[in-house]
Amino acid sequence: MKNLIAYFSHAGQNYFAGSYKMLAEGNAKKIANKLKALTNADIFEIETIKTYPTNYNECCDVAKKEQESGALPELKTKLEGSKEYSNLILCYPCWWGTMPRAVFTFLKAHDFSGANIYPLCTHEGSYMGHSEADIRTLLPNAHVFRGLAVQGSNAEKYDRELAAWLKQNGLIAQ
């Protein structure tokens, strides 16, 4: 039973409670690395060939256009051996009420039939949006569990919550 953490993250300007903050590392990446330390699972970064703007508003505009058009941005690399993983922790920011379109591309490109999917979404007020429903639609032959919504501006402080969520889902020992 192999475990995988797959994540998409965006560095650059982020919006936090009425102001902007530059991040050298995106919040989803911070959380994915915390998950890796807790689980010792394999880790895979979902990266697009075309990078998103670092400016928050410009990135939002690109993300909105992708959502509206149903775009599937091309990824830099493909995960080898997706069928080897029985558990997938999928970590991503909430963009326009769901996952970034790069995560849609990733899920469509790999076979996670029969796998357990554990969504984890960073946000600043939109929680999971409708991403859990979108994952169920994309992966009808997988088991999608209740996700965890992590407020991105507090990502550094979620150690206890992450460990509790992982224990609750049997991904680390009680």
PDB file of C-alpha atoms in Angstrom:
ATOM      1  CA  MET A   1       0.000   0.000   0.000  1.00  0.00           C
ATOM      2  CA  LYS A   2       1.871   3.067  -1.278  1.00  0.00           C
ATOM      3  CA  ASN A   3       0.953   6.628  -0.417  1.00  0.00           C
ATOM      4  CA  LEU A   4       1.413   9.669  -2.622  1.00  0.00           C
ATOM      5  CA  ILE A   5       1.162  13.377  -1.943  1.00  0.00           C
ATOM      6  CA  ALA A   6       0.520  15.252  -5.185  1.00  0.00           C
ATOM      7  CA  TYR A   7       0.356  19.015  -4.943  1.00  0.00           C
ATOM      8  CA  PHE A   8      -0.012  22.150  -6.998  1.00  0.00           C
ATOM      9  CA  SER A   9       1.170  25.375  -5.446  1.00  0.00           C
ATOM     10  CA  HIS A  10       1.633  28.979  -6.511  1.00  0.00           C
ATOM     11  CA  ALA A  11       4.431  31.187  -5.222  1.00  0.00           C
ATOM     12  CA  GLY A  12       4.329  34.925  -5.648  1.00  0.00           C
ATOM     13  CA  GLN A  13       1.796  37.456  -4.517  1.00  0.00           C
ATOM     14  CA  ASN A  14      -0.975  36.022  -2.328  1.00  0.00           C
ATOM     15  CA  TYR A  15      -3.986  37.706  -0.789  1.00  0.00           C
ATOM     16  CA  PHE A  16      -4.338  37.568   2.997  1.00  0.00           C
ATOM     17  CA  ALA A  17      -7.219  39.247   4.827  1.00  0.00           C
ATOM     18  CA  GLY A  18      -7.265  42.496   2.880  1.00  0.00           C
ATOM     19  CA  SER A  19      -3.599  42.772   1.927  1.00  0.00           C
ATOM     20  CA  TYR A  20      -1.055  41.172  -0.379  1.00  0.00           C
ATOM     21  CA  LYS A  21       2.026  39.249   0.668  1.00  0.00           C
ATOM     22  CA  MET A  22       4.834  37.866  -1.489  1.00  0.00           C
ATOM     23  CA  LEU A  23       5.531  34.184  -0.908  1.00  0.00           C
ATOM     24  CA  ALA A  24       8.724  32.509  -2.058  1.00  0.00           C
ATOM     25  CA  GLU A  25       6.919  29.196  -1.594  1.00  0.00           C
ATOM     26  CA  GLY A  26       3.192  28.667  -2.049  1.00  0.00           C
ATOM     27  CA  ASN A  27       1.006  27.586   0.861  1.00  0.00           C
ATOM     28  CA  ALA A  28       0.037  24.260  -0.713  1.00  0.00           C
ATOM     29  CA  LYS A  29       3.742  23.401  -1.058  1.00  0.00           C
ATOM     30  CA  LYS A  30       4.307  24.256   2.622  1.00  0.00           C
ATOM     31  CA  ILE A  31       1.446  21.952   3.594  1.00  0.00           C
ATOM     32  CA  ALA A  32       2.607  19.181   1.214  1.00  0.00           C
ATOM     33  CA  ASN A  33       6.051  19.226   2.819  1.00  0.00           C
ATOM     34  CA  LYS A  34       4.470  19.020   6.293  1.00  0.00           C
ATOM     35  CA  LEU A  35       2.405  16.045   5.088  1.00  0.00           C
ATOM     36  CA  LYS A  36       5.551  14.400   3.706  1.00  0.00           C
ATOM     37  CA  ALA A  37       7.297  14.782   7.062  1.00  0.00           C
ATOM     38  CA  LEU A  38       4.321  13.237   8.876  1.00  0.00           C
ATOM     39  CA  THR A  39       3.635  10.351   6.476  1.00  0.00           C
ATOM     40  CA  ASN A  40       6.901   9.670   4.636  1.00  0.00           C
ATOM     41  CA  ALA A  41       4.752   9.274   1.505  1.00  0.00           C
ATOM     42  CA  ASP A  42       6.123   9.813  -1.981  1.00  0.00           C
ATOM     43  CA  ILE A  43       5.637  13.384  -3.184  1.00  0.00           C
ATOM     44  CA  PHE A  44       4.950  14.784  -6.651  1.00  0.00           C
ATOM     45  CA  GLU A  45       4.686  18.430  -7.647  1.00  0.00           C
ATOM     46  CA  ILE A  46       2.116  19.230 -10.318  1.00  0.00           C
ATOM     47  CA  GLU A  47       3.802  21.879 -12.466  1.00  0.00           C
ATOM     48  CA  THR A  48       2.559  23.550 -15.616  1.00  0.00           C
ATOM     49  CA  ILE A  49       4.774  24.241 -18.609  1.00  0.00           C
ATOM     50  CA  LYS A  50       3.462  27.789 -18.785  1.00  0.00           C
ATOM     51  CA  THR A  51       3.972  29.465 -15.426  1.00  0.00           C
ATOM     52  CA  TYR A  52       1.283  31.558 -13.809  1.00  0.00           C
ATOM     53  CA  PRO A  53       1.911  35.271 -13.201  1.00  0.00           C
ATOM     54  CA  THR A  54       3.353  36.134  -9.795  1.00  0.00           C
ATOM     55  CA  ASN A  55       1.051  39.173  -9.572  1.00  0.00           C
ATOM     56  CA  TYR A  56      -2.081  38.126  -7.655  1.00  0.00           C
ATOM     57  CA  ASN A  57      -4.656  39.877  -9.866  1.00  0.00           C
ATOM     58  CA  GLU A  58      -3.013  38.741 -13.090  1.00  0.00           C
ATOM     59  CA  CYS A  59      -2.882  35.158 -11.806  1.00  0.00           C
ATOM     60  CA  CYS A  60      -6.576  35.375 -10.857  1.00  0.00           C
ATOM     61  CA  ASP A  61      -7.430  36.570 -14.362  1.00  0.00           C
ATOM     62  CA  VAL A  62      -5.571  33.664 -15.975  1.00  0.00           C
ATOM     63  CA  ALA A  63      -7.120  31.150 -13.548  1.00  0.00           C
ATOM     64  CA  LYS A  64     -10.622  32.517 -14.169  1.00  0.00           C
ATOM     65  CA  LYS A  65     -10.202  32.247 -17.948  1.00  0.00           C
ATOM     66  CA  GLU A  66      -8.971  28.666 -17.558  1.00  0.00           C
ATOM     67  CA  GLN A  67     -11.967  27.774 -15.372  1.00  0.00           C
ATOM     68  CA  GLU A  68     -14.453  29.373 -17.749  1.00  0.00           C
ATOM     69  CA  SER A  69     -12.989  27.653 -20.808  1.00  0.00           C
ATOM     70  CA  GLY A  70     -12.364  24.285 -19.143  1.00  0.00           C
ATOM     71  CA  ALA A  71      -8.694  24.513 -20.100  1.00  0.00           C
ATOM     72  CA  LEU A  72      -6.326  21.688 -19.266  1.00  0.00           C
ATOM     73  CA  PRO A  73      -2.896  23.309 -18.957  1.00  0.00           C
ATOM     74  CA  GLU A  74      -0.021  21.161 -20.135  1.00  0.00           C
ATOM     75  CA  LEU A  75       2.104  19.725 -17.332  1.00  0.00           C
ATOM     76  CA  LYS A  76       5.915  19.580 -17.191  1.00  0.00           C
ATOM     77  CA  THR A  77       6.073  15.960 -16.097  1.00  0.00           C
ATOM     78  CA  LYS A  78       3.854  12.933 -15.759  1.00  0.00           C
ATOM     79  CA  LEU A  79       3.748  10.744 -12.675  1.00  0.00           C
ATOM     80  CA  GLU A  80       5.016   7.254 -13.458  1.00  0.00           C
ATOM     81  CA  GLY A  81       3.172   4.295 -11.953  1.00  0.00           C
ATOM     82  CA  SER A  82       0.012   5.970 -10.669  1.00  0.00           C
ATOM     83  CA  LYS A  83      -1.629   2.528 -10.225  1.00  0.00           C
ATOM     84  CA  GLU A  84       0.966   1.703  -7.532  1.00  0.00           C
ATOM     85  CA  TYR A  85      -0.628   4.173  -5.122  1.00  0.00           C
ATOM     86  CA  SER A  86      -3.589   3.125  -3.020  1.00  0.00           C
ATOM     87  CA  ASN A  87      -3.774   6.488  -1.210  1.00  0.00           C
ATOM     88  CA  LEU A  88      -3.474   9.916  -2.800  1.00  0.00           C
ATOM     89  CA  ILE A  89      -3.341  13.068  -0.706  1.00  0.00           C
ATOM     90  CA  LEU A  90      -4.156  15.800  -3.196  1.00  0.00           C
ATOM     91  CA  CYS A  91      -3.068  19.260  -2.050  1.00  0.00           C
ATOM     92  CA  TYR A  92      -3.986  22.457  -3.918  1.00  0.00           C
ATOM     93  CA  PRO A  93      -5.192  26.042  -3.475  1.00  0.00           C
ATOM     94  CA  CYS A  94      -8.818  26.973  -4.064  1.00  0.00           C
ATOM     95  CA  TRP A  95      -9.034  29.018  -7.254  1.00  0.00           C
ATOM     96  CA  TRP A  96     -12.456  30.242  -8.345  1.00  0.00           C
ATOM     97  CA  GLY A  97     -14.298  27.802  -6.106  1.00  0.00           C
ATOM     98  CA  THR A  98     -12.382  24.648  -7.023  1.00  0.00           C
ATOM     99  CA  MET A  99      -8.951  23.246  -7.848  1.00  0.00           C
ATOM    100  CA  PRO A 100      -6.633  24.975 -10.293  1.00  0.00           C
ATOM    101  CA  ARG A 101      -7.098  23.582 -13.773  1.00  0.00           C
ATOM    102  CA  ALA A 102      -3.596  22.045 -13.604  1.00  0.00           C
ATOM    103  CA  VAL A 103      -4.972  19.635 -10.978  1.00  0.00           C
ATOM    104  CA  PHE A 104      -7.785  18.688 -13.376  1.00  0.00           C
ATOM    105  CA  THR A 105      -5.090  17.934 -15.990  1.00  0.00           C
ATOM    106  CA  PHE A 106      -3.168  15.791 -13.495  1.00  0.00           C
ATOM    107  CA  LEU A 107      -6.225  13.766 -12.470  1.00  0.00           C
ATOM    108  CA  LYS A 108      -7.340  13.225 -16.070  1.00  0.00           C
ATOM    109  CA  ALA A 109      -3.841  12.056 -17.071  1.00  0.00           C
ATOM    110  CA  HIS A 110      -3.489   9.334 -14.408  1.00  0.00           C
ATOM    111  CA  ASP A 111      -5.381   6.237 -13.384  1.00  0.00           C
ATOM    112  CA  PHE A 112      -6.413   6.338  -9.726  1.00  0.00           C
ATOM    113  CA  SER A 113      -9.214   3.759 -10.063  1.00  0.00           C
ATOM    114  CA  GLY A 114      -9.783   2.089  -6.716  1.00  0.00           C
ATOM    115  CA  ALA A 115      -7.515   4.516  -4.881  1.00  0.00           C
ATOM    116  CA  ASN A 116      -8.454   6.481  -1.777  1.00  0.00           C
ATOM    117  CA  ILE A 117      -8.313  10.212  -2.458  1.00  0.00           C
ATOM    118  CA  TYR A 118      -7.830  12.703   0.392  1.00  0.00           C
ATOM    119  CA  PRO A 119      -8.247  16.308  -0.801  1.00  0.00           C
ATOM    120  CA  LEU A 120      -6.562  19.142   1.064  1.00  0.00           C
ATOM    121  CA  CYS A 121      -7.276  22.680  -0.034  1.00  0.00           C
ATOM    122  CA  THR A 122      -5.586  25.936   0.996  1.00  0.00           C
ATOM    123  CA  HIS A 123      -7.865  28.959   0.930  1.00  0.00           C
ATOM    124  CA  GLU A 124      -8.550  32.413   2.331  1.00  0.00           C
ATOM    125  CA  GLY A 125     -12.257  31.999   2.970  1.00  0.00           C
ATOM    126  CA  SER A 126     -13.667  29.715   0.278  1.00  0.00           C
ATOM    127  CA  TYR A 127     -12.764  26.464   2.102  1.00  0.00           C
ATOM    128  CA  MET A 128     -13.011  23.444  -0.236  1.00  0.00           C
ATOM    129  CA  GLY A 129     -15.336  25.168  -2.703  1.00  0.00           C
ATOM    130  CA  HIS A 130     -16.801  22.458  -4.931  1.00  0.00           C
ATOM    131  CA  SER A 131     -13.451  20.730  -5.431  1.00  0.00           C
ATOM    132  CA  GLU A 132     -14.493  17.520  -3.648  1.00  0.00           C
ATOM    133  CA  ALA A 133     -17.463  17.140  -5.998  1.00  0.00           C
ATOM    134  CA  ASP A 134     -15.205  17.880  -8.976  1.00  0.00           C
ATOM    135  CA  ILE A 135     -12.766  15.165  -7.866  1.00  0.00           C
ATOM    136  CA  ARG A 136     -15.627  12.669  -7.526  1.00  0.00           C
ATOM    137  CA  THR A 137     -16.749  13.528 -11.059  1.00  0.00           C
ATOM    138  CA  LEU A 138     -13.221  13.184 -12.467  1.00  0.00           C
ATOM    139  CA  LEU A 139     -12.476   9.963 -10.571  1.00  0.00           C
ATOM    140  CA  PRO A 140     -15.750   8.014 -10.416  1.00  0.00           C
ATOM    141  CA  ASN A 141     -13.907   4.764  -9.655  1.00  0.00           C
ATOM    142  CA  ALA A 142     -11.933   6.169  -6.718  1.00  0.00           C
ATOM    143  CA  HIS A 143     -12.982   6.649  -3.105  1.00  0.00           C
ATOM    144  CA  VAL A 144     -12.954  10.379  -2.307  1.00  0.00           C
ATOM    145  CA  PHE A 145     -12.859  11.142   1.399  1.00  0.00           C
ATOM    146  CA  ARG A 146     -13.844  14.332   3.185  1.00  0.00           C
ATOM    147  CA  GLY A 147     -11.139  16.891   2.620  1.00  0.00           C
ATOM    148  CA  LEU A 148      -9.368  19.315   4.886  1.00  0.00           C
ATOM    149  CA  ALA A 149      -9.515  23.057   4.280  1.00  0.00           C
ATOM    150  CA  VAL A 150      -6.440  24.944   5.509  1.00  0.00           C
ATOM    151  CA  GLN A 151      -6.428  28.719   5.704  1.00  0.00           C
ATOM    152  CA  GLY A 152      -3.354  29.589   3.672  1.00  0.00           C
ATOM    153  CA  SER A 153      -2.302  32.572   5.755  1.00  0.00           C
ATOM    154  CA  ASN A 154      -2.090  30.212   8.749  1.00  0.00           C
ATOM    155  CA  ALA A 155      -0.489  27.272   6.916  1.00  0.00           C
ATOM    156  CA  GLU A 156       2.559  27.383   9.189  1.00  0.00           C
ATOM    157  CA  LYS A 157       0.343  26.755  12.232  1.00  0.00           C
ATOM    158  CA  TYR A 158      -1.639  23.694  11.087  1.00  0.00           C
ATOM    159  CA  ASP A 159       0.644  20.935  12.411  1.00  0.00           C
ATOM    160  CA  ARG A 160      -1.830  19.600  14.977  1.00  0.00           C
ATOM    161  CA  GLU A 161      -4.776  19.725  12.566  1.00  0.00           C
ATOM    162  CA  LEU A 162      -2.804  17.968   9.833  1.00  0.00           C
ATOM    163  CA  ALA A 163      -1.727  15.175  12.180  1.00  0.00           C
ATOM    164  CA  ALA A 164      -5.295  14.744  13.475  1.00  0.00           C
ATOM    165  CA  TRP A 165      -6.702  14.596   9.916  1.00  0.00           C
ATOM    166  CA  LEU A 166      -4.086  12.042   8.863  1.00  0.00           C
ATOM    167  CA  LYS A 167      -4.795   9.902  11.949  1.00  0.00           C
ATOM    168  CA  GLN A 168      -8.553  10.138  11.396  1.00  0.00           C
ATOM    169  CA  ASN A 169      -8.035   8.807   7.862  1.00  0.00           C
ATOM    170  CA  GLY A 170      -5.632   6.048   8.919  1.00  0.00           C
ATOM    171  CA  LEU A 171      -2.701   7.578   7.059  1.00  0.00           C
ATOM    172  CA  ILE A 172      -0.517   7.697  10.184  1.00  0.00           C
ATOM    173  CA  ALA A 173      -0.616   5.621  13.358  1.00  0.00           C
ATOM    174  CA  GLN A 174      -2.949   6.658  16.165  1.00  0.00           C
TER     175      GLN A 174
END
